[in-house]
XYZ file of C-alpha atoms in Angstrom:
661
model
C -0.296 0.032 0.021
C 2.777 2.649 1.268
C 4.336 1.883 -2.817
C 1.026 2.326 -4.383
C 0.166 5.258 -2.200
C 3.544 6.456 -4.359
C 1.896 5.293 -8.035
C -2.050 6.392 -6.882
C -3.736 8.875 -5.719
C -6.058 7.064 -3.783
C -8.157 9.643 -3.642
C -8.752 11.088 -7.074
C -11.968 8.423 -6.950
C -12.697 8.931 -10.589
C -9.529 7.699 -11.670
C -9.517 5.252 -9.454
C -13.003 4.048 -11.116
C -11.881 4.366 -14.294
C -8.401 2.721 -13.845
C -10.663 0.095 -12.402
C -13.333 -0.426 -15.191
C -11.059 -0.625 -17.997
C -8.897 -3.151 -16.369
C -12.248 -5.027 -15.987
C -13.167 -4.379 -19.535
C -9.256 -5.650 -20.305
C -9.713 -9.250 -18.480
C -13.419 -9.828 -20.436
C -12.697 -8.950 -23.501
C -8.781 -10.190 -24.073
C -9.658 -12.114 -26.894
C -11.074 -9.210 -28.971
C -8.222 -7.168 -28.498
C -5.223 -8.965 -28.091
C -2.920 -9.356 -30.359
C -2.700 -12.832 -30.897
C -5.091 -14.427 -32.906
C -6.183 -17.402 -30.203
C -6.742 -15.060 -27.777
C -3.550 -15.992 -25.450
C -1.829 -13.473 -24.116
C 1.115 -13.105 -24.937
C 4.673 -11.699 -24.148
C 8.855 -11.281 -24.641
C 9.477 -10.829 -21.044
C 8.720 -9.888 -17.807
C 10.801 -7.124 -15.170
C 10.158 -7.467 -11.590
C 10.769 -4.540 -9.093
C 11.948 -5.413 -5.504
C 9.642 -4.046 -3.184
C 11.883 -4.104 0.050
C 14.664 -2.651 -1.564
C 12.614 0.627 -2.938
C 13.886 3.888 -1.288
C 9.810 5.588 -0.987
C 9.734 8.557 -1.777
C 6.164 9.907 -2.683
C 4.350 12.663 -5.116
C 5.317 15.598 -3.054
C 9.111 14.674 -3.362
C 9.548 14.127 -6.180
C 8.616 17.330 -7.131
C 9.687 19.280 -4.281
C 12.595 17.987 -4.636
C 12.405 19.233 -8.524
C 13.338 15.415 -9.677
C 10.958 15.155 -12.302
C 8.777 17.047 -13.781
C 5.251 16.139 -15.871
C 6.573 17.730 -19.269
C 10.182 15.459 -18.670
C 7.975 11.988 -19.730
C 9.770 10.056 -22.533
C 7.090 10.661 -24.528
C 7.072 13.926 -24.494
C 9.482 15.569 -26.929
C 13.362 15.981 -25.767
C 14.416 19.022 -24.805
C 17.198 21.306 -26.219
C 20.525 21.594 -24.150
C 19.609 24.575 -22.669
C 17.193 23.788 -20.962
C 19.189 23.376 -17.775
C 19.323 26.621 -17.995
C 15.633 27.145 -17.560
C 13.641 28.168 -14.848
C 12.747 25.698 -12.756
C 15.310 22.679 -14.747
C 14.629 19.512 -13.433
C 17.375 16.327 -12.203
C 15.754 14.469 -15.351
C 16.254 17.284 -17.425
C 19.811 17.453 -16.258
C 20.776 14.357 -16.750
C 18.214 13.687 -20.052
C 21.285 15.657 -22.011
C 23.482 13.013 -21.811
C 21.328 9.630 -23.234
C 21.961 9.388 -27.153
C 19.317 6.647 -27.683
C 15.700 6.289 -26.700
C 16.098 3.205 -24.244
C 18.787 5.131 -22.273
C 15.962 8.370 -21.777
C 13.062 5.404 -21.051
C 15.699 3.418 -18.759
C 16.254 6.599 -17.004
C 13.045 7.542 -16.058
C 12.675 4.397 -14.655
C 15.998 4.420 -12.767
C 14.889 8.562 -11.041
C 11.307 6.541 -9.986
C 12.866 3.528 -8.194
C 16.198 4.371 -6.605
C 17.926 1.882 -4.412
C 18.924 0.531 -1.434
C 20.894 -2.514 -2.955
C 24.246 -1.568 -2.379
C 25.759 -4.376 -4.387
C 23.987 -2.728 -7.480
C 25.004 0.893 -6.339
C 28.980 0.026 -6.246
C 28.712 -1.656 -9.644
C 26.910 1.331 -10.818
C 29.843 3.479 -9.785
C 32.238 1.075 -10.549
C 30.844 1.581 -14.290
C 31.393 5.280 -13.977
C 35.070 5.137 -12.876
C 35.955 3.678 -15.576
C 34.203 5.914 -17.919
C 35.589 8.632 -16.388
C 39.136 7.193 -16.443
C 40.966 8.804 -19.293
C 42.746 6.066 -20.420
C 39.169 4.484 -21.597
C 37.912 7.583 -23.543
C 38.363 5.354 -26.754
C 35.906 2.416 -25.322
C 33.541 5.360 -24.410
C 32.848 7.138 -27.507
C 32.281 4.138 -29.390
C 30.386 3.316 -27.360
C 28.681 6.465 -27.347
C 28.282 6.442 -31.267
C 27.451 3.260 -31.288
C 23.949 3.852 -28.774
C 22.742 6.228 -31.254
C 21.568 4.212 -33.308
C 20.103 1.246 -30.827
C 16.412 1.534 -30.993
C 12.544 0.467 -29.403
C 11.888 -2.464 -30.418
C 7.797 -3.323 -29.750
C 5.157 -4.477 -30.493
C 4.163 -1.652 -32.737
C 7.313 -1.247 -34.208
C 7.263 -5.259 -34.699
C 3.657 -5.192 -36.692
C 4.808 -1.927 -39.072
C 7.616 -5.275 -40.187
C 5.181 -7.222 -41.560
C 1.535 -7.172 -43.512
C 1.727 -5.236 -47.342
C 2.213 -2.240 -45.607
C 5.789 -2.396 -44.068
C 8.247 -0.450 -44.219
C 12.178 -0.155 -45.611
C 12.769 1.873 -42.505
C 10.890 -0.319 -40.047
C 13.458 -3.432 -41.284
C 16.154 -0.127 -41.237
C 16.102 0.376 -37.647
C 15.841 -3.331 -36.674
C 18.606 -4.671 -39.080
C 20.943 -1.035 -37.391
C 20.292 -1.842 -34.122
C 20.852 -5.744 -33.891
C 24.123 -4.034 -35.612
C 25.156 -1.654 -33.341
C 23.993 -4.509 -29.907
C 26.475 -6.545 -31.685
C 29.606 -4.240 -32.788
C 28.334 -2.563 -28.629
C 28.663 -6.430 -27.236
C 32.507 -6.845 -29.303
C 33.434 -4.347 -27.605
C 31.922 -4.742 -23.894
C 33.649 -8.596 -24.493
C 36.907 -6.849 -24.301
C 36.253 -5.070 -21.156
C 34.101 -7.950 -19.799
C 36.607 -8.418 -16.707
C 36.524 -5.173 -15.630
C 32.745 -4.669 -15.026
C 29.913 -6.523 -14.366
C 27.958 -5.003 -16.589
C 30.047 -5.777 -19.846
C 29.915 -8.972 -19.038
C 26.643 -9.038 -19.104
C 25.899 -7.180 -22.525
C 28.782 -9.221 -23.981
C 26.611 -12.792 -23.095
C 23.226 -11.041 -24.035
C 24.465 -11.476 -27.451
C 23.212 -14.698 -28.949
C 24.400 -17.161 -31.865
C 20.255 -16.250 -33.266
C 20.389 -12.403 -32.765
C 23.754 -13.190 -35.510
C 21.692 -15.360 -38.100
C 18.739 -12.610 -38.211
C 20.824 -9.420 -38.751
C 22.329 -12.020 -41.320
C 18.686 -13.225 -42.568
C 17.676 -9.196 -42.821
C 21.155 -8.159 -44.596
C 20.792 -11.511 -46.840
C 16.518 -10.622 -47.544
C 15.995 -6.931 -48.027
C 17.684 -4.217 -49.858
C 17.961 -1.192 -48.561
C 19.210 0.472 -51.416
C 16.838 -0.882 -54.027
C 13.632 0.454 -51.214
C 15.520 3.763 -50.600
C 14.992 4.336 -54.512
C 11.437 2.856 -55.055
C 10.344 3.986 -51.745
C 9.203 0.321 -50.838
C 10.156 -2.580 -49.648
C 11.886 -4.623 -51.509
C 13.531 -8.058 -51.064
C 17.160 -8.494 -53.022
C 17.058 -11.388 -56.035
C 18.409 -14.952 -55.677
C 16.789 -15.072 -52.533
C 13.904 -16.922 -53.856
C 13.177 -18.394 -57.118
C 9.952 -17.890 -57.766
C 9.948 -14.053 -57.042
C 13.056 -14.074 -59.225
C 10.756 -15.132 -62.364
C 7.744 -12.714 -61.271
C 10.303 -9.846 -61.110
C 11.427 -10.810 -64.366
C 8.155 -10.962 -66.161
C 7.301 -7.770 -64.440
C 10.673 -5.888 -66.226
C 9.978 -7.317 -69.102
C 5.961 -6.874 -69.819
C 6.555 -4.026 -71.253
C 8.133 -5.499 -73.823
C 6.205 -7.496 -74.603
C 3.184 -5.525 -74.116
C 4.472 -3.938 -76.912
C 4.862 -6.924 -79.199
C 0.596 -7.774 -78.254
C 0.166 -4.665 -79.189
C 1.707 -4.450 -82.788
C 0.287 -8.217 -83.430
C -3.271 -7.218 -82.670
C -2.486 -4.485 -84.765
C -1.954 -6.584 -87.814
C -4.620 -8.886 -86.908
C -7.876 -7.694 -85.288
C -7.612 -3.759 -86.857
C -8.972 -2.365 -89.841
C -6.572 0.196 -91.439
C -8.518 3.550 -90.395
C -6.264 2.650 -87.086
C -3.510 4.049 -87.018
C -1.976 3.644 -83.576
C -2.133 1.358 -80.399
C -1.067 1.126 -76.861
C -1.752 -2.194 -74.547
C -2.322 -0.780 -71.153
C -2.653 -2.964 -67.456
C -5.712 -1.568 -65.588
C -6.965 -2.145 -61.886
C -9.895 -3.853 -61.586
C -9.970 -4.327 -65.147
C -7.266 -6.087 -66.350
C -4.854 -5.698 -70.062
C -7.159 -3.486 -72.675
C -5.816 -2.317 -75.895
C -6.400 1.730 -76.157
C -6.869 2.517 -79.829
C -5.128 6.813 -79.837
C -5.206 7.060 -83.362
C -7.487 6.630 -86.462
C -7.384 7.914 -90.122
C -10.900 9.538 -90.687
C -12.181 8.772 -86.980
C -14.834 6.775 -85.555
C -17.812 7.273 -83.533
C -17.933 7.395 -80.514
C -18.895 3.362 -80.057
C -17.171 1.956 -83.145
C -17.827 -1.566 -83.415
C -14.403 -4.075 -84.430
C -14.749 -7.374 -85.207
C -13.251 -9.704 -82.882
C -12.385 -7.209 -80.178
C -14.848 -6.778 -76.978
C -15.591 -2.725 -76.653
C -15.278 -0.991 -73.376
C -15.337 2.595 -73.061
C -14.246 5.309 -74.254
C -12.349 8.861 -72.351
C -10.787 11.473 -74.272
C -11.068 10.106 -78.165
C -9.166 7.203 -76.880
C -11.441 3.769 -77.337
C -10.654 0.587 -74.962
C -11.222 -2.742 -76.347
C -10.256 -6.383 -74.700
C -8.343 -8.355 -76.765
C -7.301 -11.923 -77.374
C -4.019 -11.019 -77.097
C -5.933 -8.863 -73.664
C -7.098 -12.348 -72.844
C -4.240 -14.172 -73.205
C -1.944 -11.402 -70.668
C -5.102 -11.294 -68.303
C -4.176 -15.186 -67.860
C -0.438 -15.932 -68.396
C 0.668 -12.818 -66.723
C -2.146 -10.880 -64.693
C -1.468 -8.279 -62.157
C 2.010 -8.683 -62.102
C 2.664 -6.482 -59.114
C -0.262 -7.517 -56.759
C 1.206 -11.249 -57.667
C 5.512 -9.734 -56.378
C 3.747 -7.903 -53.420
C 1.789 -11.607 -51.815
C 5.447 -13.647 -52.823
C 7.280 -10.789 -51.150
C 4.757 -10.344 -48.133
C 5.151 -14.472 -47.736
C 8.785 -14.637 -47.632
C 8.857 -11.065 -44.913
C 6.689 -13.094 -43.133
C 8.622 -16.101 -42.632
C 11.487 -13.753 -41.594
C 8.934 -12.037 -38.926
C 8.571 -14.994 -37.506
C 11.670 -16.440 -36.701
C 12.823 -12.779 -35.516
C 10.018 -13.271 -33.298
C 11.313 -16.578 -31.470
C 13.715 -14.264 -30.396
C 12.699 -11.063 -29.755
C 13.050 -12.046 -25.357
C 16.727 -12.082 -26.224
C 16.997 -8.936 -28.510
C 15.398 -6.976 -25.920
C 16.773 -7.825 -23.550
C 20.415 -6.359 -24.235
C 18.354 -3.235 -26.018
C 17.549 -2.682 -22.344
C 20.975 -4.018 -21.408
C 22.311 -1.242 -23.534
C 19.702 1.487 -21.774
C 21.236 1.094 -18.432
C 24.924 1.346 -20.749
C 23.646 4.116 -22.115
C 22.045 5.733 -18.327
C 25.621 5.357 -16.863
C 27.133 6.989 -19.394
C 25.048 9.978 -18.995
C 25.613 9.621 -15.400
C 29.421 9.949 -15.792
C 29.497 12.823 -18.327
C 27.846 14.854 -15.936
C 29.968 14.077 -13.091
C 32.692 15.186 -15.510
C 30.935 17.970 -16.836
C 30.228 19.168 -12.913
C 32.653 17.850 -11.459
C 31.528 15.976 -9.066
C 32.127 12.957 -7.236
C 31.741 8.742 -6.291
C 30.418 8.503 -2.769
C 30.582 5.950 0.029
C 27.558 4.053 0.228
C 27.485 2.001 3.234
C 25.266 0.819 6.337
C 25.821 3.229 8.717
C 23.234 5.325 10.151
C 25.110 8.650 8.820
C 25.631 11.618 6.482
C 28.937 13.452 6.022
C 28.981 15.252 3.182
C 31.688 17.607 2.726
C 31.303 20.544 0.469
C 27.973 19.605 -0.438
C 26.276 21.632 -4.252
C 22.923 21.283 -5.179
C 23.029 19.781 -8.743
C 20.755 21.956 -10.381
C 21.552 25.823 -9.346
C 25.136 25.302 -9.519
C 24.093 24.888 -13.281
C 22.380 28.213 -13.482
C 24.289 30.957 -11.299
C 27.590 30.693 -8.547
C 26.896 28.184 -5.655
C 28.251 28.000 -2.406
C 29.212 24.709 -1.291
C 27.789 24.116 2.512
C 28.564 20.815 4.938
C 26.236 18.122 6.154
C 26.784 16.448 8.646
C 24.291 13.968 11.177
C 24.684 11.319 13.150
C 27.926 11.181 13.028
C 28.745 7.899 13.983
C 27.393 7.618 16.993
C 23.871 8.104 16.907
C 24.161 11.382 17.794
C 22.640 15.207 16.419
C 20.343 13.433 14.511
C 18.369 16.569 14.277
C 19.570 20.071 12.581
C 17.419 22.953 13.271
C 18.067 25.704 10.352
C 17.373 28.946 12.083
C 18.484 32.267 9.706
C 16.617 34.945 7.801
C 14.548 34.983 5.021
C 16.496 34.336 1.569
C 19.747 33.012 3.639
C 19.722 29.844 1.617
C 17.772 27.421 4.125
C 15.456 26.029 1.357
C 18.292 25.823 -0.984
C 20.395 23.999 1.392
C 17.316 21.362 1.908
C 17.151 20.747 -1.114
C 20.651 20.002 -2.017
C 20.472 17.959 1.164
C 17.601 15.509 -0.492
C 19.056 15.697 -4.280
C 22.117 14.507 -3.048
C 21.014 11.437 -1.449
C 18.705 10.618 -3.640
C 21.147 10.622 -6.348
C 23.957 8.181 -4.120
C 20.739 5.742 -4.344
C 19.921 6.333 -8.351
C 24.052 4.930 -8.432
C 25.119 9.081 -10.404
C 28.370 10.594 -8.994
C 27.467 13.456 -6.577
C 28.038 17.227 -6.040
C 30.838 17.094 -3.875
C 34.283 17.322 -2.810
C 33.279 13.762 -0.858
C 30.842 12.260 0.736
C 29.914 8.889 2.856
C 25.694 8.465 2.514
C 24.445 5.767 4.636
C 21.245 3.390 3.259
C 18.277 5.553 4.034
C 15.009 3.807 3.896
C 12.684 6.459 2.668
C 13.104 10.531 1.954
C 10.056 12.805 3.239
C 9.339 16.061 2.266
C 7.113 19.346 4.013
C 7.985 21.929 1.473
C 4.581 22.136 -0.353
C 3.410 25.876 -0.316
C 0.830 26.202 -3.226
C -3.309 25.988 -1.764
C -4.919 23.545 -4.662
C -8.920 23.249 -4.848
C -8.660 20.120 -5.807
C -6.553 18.567 -3.110
C -9.245 20.690 -0.974
C -6.518 21.835 1.235
C -5.035 25.331 2.360
C -0.697 25.267 1.843
C -0.557 25.067 5.427
C -2.918 22.390 6.223
C -1.043 20.202 3.345
C 2.255 20.620 5.336
C 0.368 19.037 8.910
C -0.425 16.450 5.771
C 2.997 15.702 5.334
C 4.524 15.985 8.688
C 1.968 13.908 9.292
C 3.214 11.668 6.818
C 6.844 11.808 8.149
C 5.880 11.209 11.621
C 3.970 7.955 10.894
C 6.158 6.765 7.645
C 10.213 7.631 9.431
C 11.952 4.823 10.171
C 15.596 5.052 11.920
C 16.769 4.779 7.713
C 15.202 7.689 6.797
C 16.006 11.583 5.963
C 13.101 14.276 7.135
C 12.809 17.674 5.270
C 10.558 20.265 6.882
C 10.680 23.579 5.237
C 9.252 26.062 8.201
C 6.251 24.069 9.791
C 5.183 27.348 11.508
C 4.410 29.416 8.227
C 0.583 30.024 7.570
C -0.501 30.234 11.049
C 0.413 31.912 14.128
C 3.641 32.554 15.923
C 2.193 30.996 19.343
C 0.968 28.098 17.249
C 3.559 27.584 14.725
C 6.738 26.741 17.094
C 4.639 24.822 19.719
C 4.064 22.607 16.326
C 7.463 22.176 15.354
C 8.423 22.139 18.868
C 5.880 19.238 19.198
C 7.516 17.165 16.435
C 11.539 18.031 16.827
C 10.221 16.875 20.590
C 8.776 13.347 18.980
C 11.642 13.039 16.895
C 14.000 13.074 20.563
C 11.637 10.210 21.679
C 12.212 8.137 19.006
C 16.077 7.539 19.831
C 17.664 5.053 18.529
C 15.079 5.205 16.416
C 15.421 8.492 15.241
C 15.769 9.246 11.880
C 17.821 12.371 9.486
C 16.096 15.072 10.891
C 16.956 18.915 8.745
C 14.267 20.915 10.159
C 13.876 24.852 9.122
C 11.820 27.660 11.014
C 11.290 31.126 11.497
C 10.292 30.335 15.140
C 12.477 31.383 17.571
C 11.899 30.572 20.572
C 11.569 27.214 19.556
C 14.298 25.795 21.541
C 13.347 27.157 24.689
C 10.218 24.149 24.615
C 13.143 21.570 23.068
C 14.448 18.487 25.095
C 17.916 18.884 26.004
C 19.195 16.236 23.732
C 22.710 15.754 22.496
C 20.689 14.791 18.708
C 19.326 18.007 18.303
C 22.134 20.791 16.874
C 21.200 24.868 16.079
C 22.556 25.441 12.922
C 22.221 29.409 10.434
C 23.885 30.582 8.057
C 26.002 33.882 7.847
C 25.076 37.320 6.392
C 26.945 40.992 7.127
C 24.791 44.033 7.167
C 27.356 46.739 5.925
C 27.972 50.583 6.508
C 24.676 51.851 4.407
C 22.071 49.038 6.684
C 21.978 46.510 3.221
C 22.742 42.689 3.963
C 24.631 40.669 2.520
C 24.273 36.870 2.291
C 27.423 34.771 2.551
C 25.132 31.294 2.358
C 27.171 29.438 4.661
C 26.407 27.417 7.283
C 27.160 27.453 10.492
C 26.912 26.883 14.392
C 25.145 28.384 15.917
C 21.155 30.266 16.031
C 19.816 33.687 15.232
C 16.494 35.767 16.257
C 16.464 37.994 13.255
C 14.506 37.333 9.737
C 15.730 40.369 7.703
C 12.525 40.822 6.453
C 12.530 44.605 6.232
C 15.947 44.180 4.094
C 15.018 41.422 1.666
C 11.576 43.472 1.470
C 14.657 46.750 -0.447
C 15.890 44.073 -2.251
C 13.147 42.845 -3.672
C 11.918 46.985 -4.996
C 9.531 47.571 -2.371
C 8.807 51.532 -2.209
C 11.003 52.836 0.183
C 7.546 54.730 1.838
C 6.746 51.120 2.920
C 9.656 49.855 4.602
C 10.219 52.337 6.248
C 6.815 52.100 7.935
C 7.522 48.480 8.742
C 10.284 49.177 10.346
C 8.744 51.917 13.051
C 5.865 49.938 14.113
C 8.701 47.234 14.543
C 10.945 48.931 16.965
C 7.857 50.226 18.286
C 6.391 46.500 18.903
C 10.300 45.611 20.179
C 9.831 48.399 22.303
C 7.068 47.212 23.844
C 5.623 51.378 22.294
C 3.117 50.790 20.224
C 2.175 53.572 17.408
C 0.015 56.481 19.608
C -2.777 56.169 17.050
C -3.022 52.162 18.424
C -2.432 52.953 21.910
C -5.184 55.866 22.029
C -7.084 53.170 21.252
C -6.255 50.274 22.529
C -7.131 52.531 26.294
C -10.046 53.179 24.462
C -11.312 49.947 24.330
C -10.158 49.253 28.163
C -12.288 52.028 29.415
C -15.394 50.480 27.046
C -14.590 47.022 28.363
C -14.379 48.106 32.341
C -17.570 50.037 32.090
C -19.575 46.720 30.663
C -18.134 45.067 33.152
C -18.731 47.636 35.441
C -21.920 48.554 35.127
C -25.241 47.212 36.569
C -26.569 50.187 34.303
C -25.445 50.569 31.424
C -25.680 54.209 30.073
C -26.164 53.704 26.221
C -25.164 57.373 25.349
C -21.968 57.216 27.085
C -20.870 53.697 25.396
C -21.899 55.119 21.932
C -19.400 58.255 22.784
C -16.473 55.681 23.501
C -17.100 53.315 20.827
C -17.158 56.923 18.071
C -14.574 57.838 19.847
C -12.365 54.409 19.500
C -13.579 54.058 16.216
C -13.167 58.374 14.682
C -10.210 58.836 17.333
C -8.992 63.633 16.174
């Protein structure tokens, strides 16, 4: 249920009902919609997912960390290289730039949706990336990349397009090119099979049957002639009957000329000076008389000829020679197409027997393409190999946000949690507005996520303990469809984190107190953090950013909790410079007014806000507000003590409070 909840929104009842109806329809009408005429379901391979090894992320976390977006799905268009500088770039878009093949893009999408805790699998992926980054292996990388560009998907739709009378030579060309590149990739991998486990699997995936399929395609399909005629053409010397039919087709113009001359000598009157023998679909061969001297009437009758019709003063007849051609030659184009289709169907049946092996090899090459993309991103952006362990620790030195650093100069920061002894698992981040808290929190989630898909990470060094879940509370959008305000969504997300987190989870919460009063806000933050503290050894890694500066007064005294903030400096002109460097400690200043200046607020508004803020700090409200407060207090005291209210006097006091002089 946990996994399904991360895939389907069970609160969207219309969608769930539609899905159930679709499955029911498919189950009842399988025999009518199956590709197999017998009605039996057929498949070429099975893929399985081990839920125990998955790192669980819900849809909100994927969206919050900007791992994938709806527009990134492989079924949509692939975006250009400039996308990494666009606002809202996703991790998928960054990695997708380096994929060479469509199967590689699909495997990348699958990998991002299935981060794994399997340390053996992760080590194999890290080893592959390390091999690709070795300067001594750049020739291998270039050759593999060149071959992967011509590896295409082989789906049932593609195979269906290869069969039948409407088969296209381009589909067979793609199949042949894919098989050729698979064999080439397998040969390259075989030379280094002892160095990488993936290379060994790819080398073993290309079987003798796949070599036969490639040979038969080369032997049967004439790609050059198919390109010239813009239709599928079988090579000569493949089938004797097809060669005979093709010979008849080539010599047919000469035969028609001889038959026309024969009819003109034996059956046509002297007034006919010119004729042609033609083939018309659904009618057959006819004698077309186009020259007369003199011109006869429209329906002229000629002995031994059967009149058919006239068009533009050309009369068409069925002669004895035309009838002979109908019996001996017939529709030669149709005969060739039928025979050619028969040959291609035999090839299709042979290829279908080995489709599963071909798809398996393509899947392995797609994995290779994804790992090559990981290595090229690591090379271009200076990523390093993380050390993923069973220990409960996060120790990242000079970590960077992989998406933010693509667009701007980025200040790296360390990430430390657990330290191998279970201490300092809860980090409470306090700092002014715009100091970098949210970016830092997303940076943590992305680095941990990247390590669990087998990618290098943006840091100087990284030791990352295995995690089972990444839980976030960072949503700040309201939705009528969700029937929830942003604050209610925050509460729902943190509630999931409290219930679902384990000792090997990471919880990231950003300003849970946002959207409610100050007192309610820091009480909620304190209650949530204390709940994590009470878990003791089962406490997950928690990173909580908050503006509830008084929260430390309500937290347990525990070595699990550590306060951190971001450095900043105030210049002589009272402007603020954020340094974006993480340091130990806390702060009690939000600097909201300085941020308002950066946002180019009107100076009068900022000045007025500062005046009110200073008065509040000093416990001295502005004069108008204080006068109104005293008047309201007198009204309250008078109502409380008077047995009989003086309505006119009370009305006068209310008027003074509402409309002060």
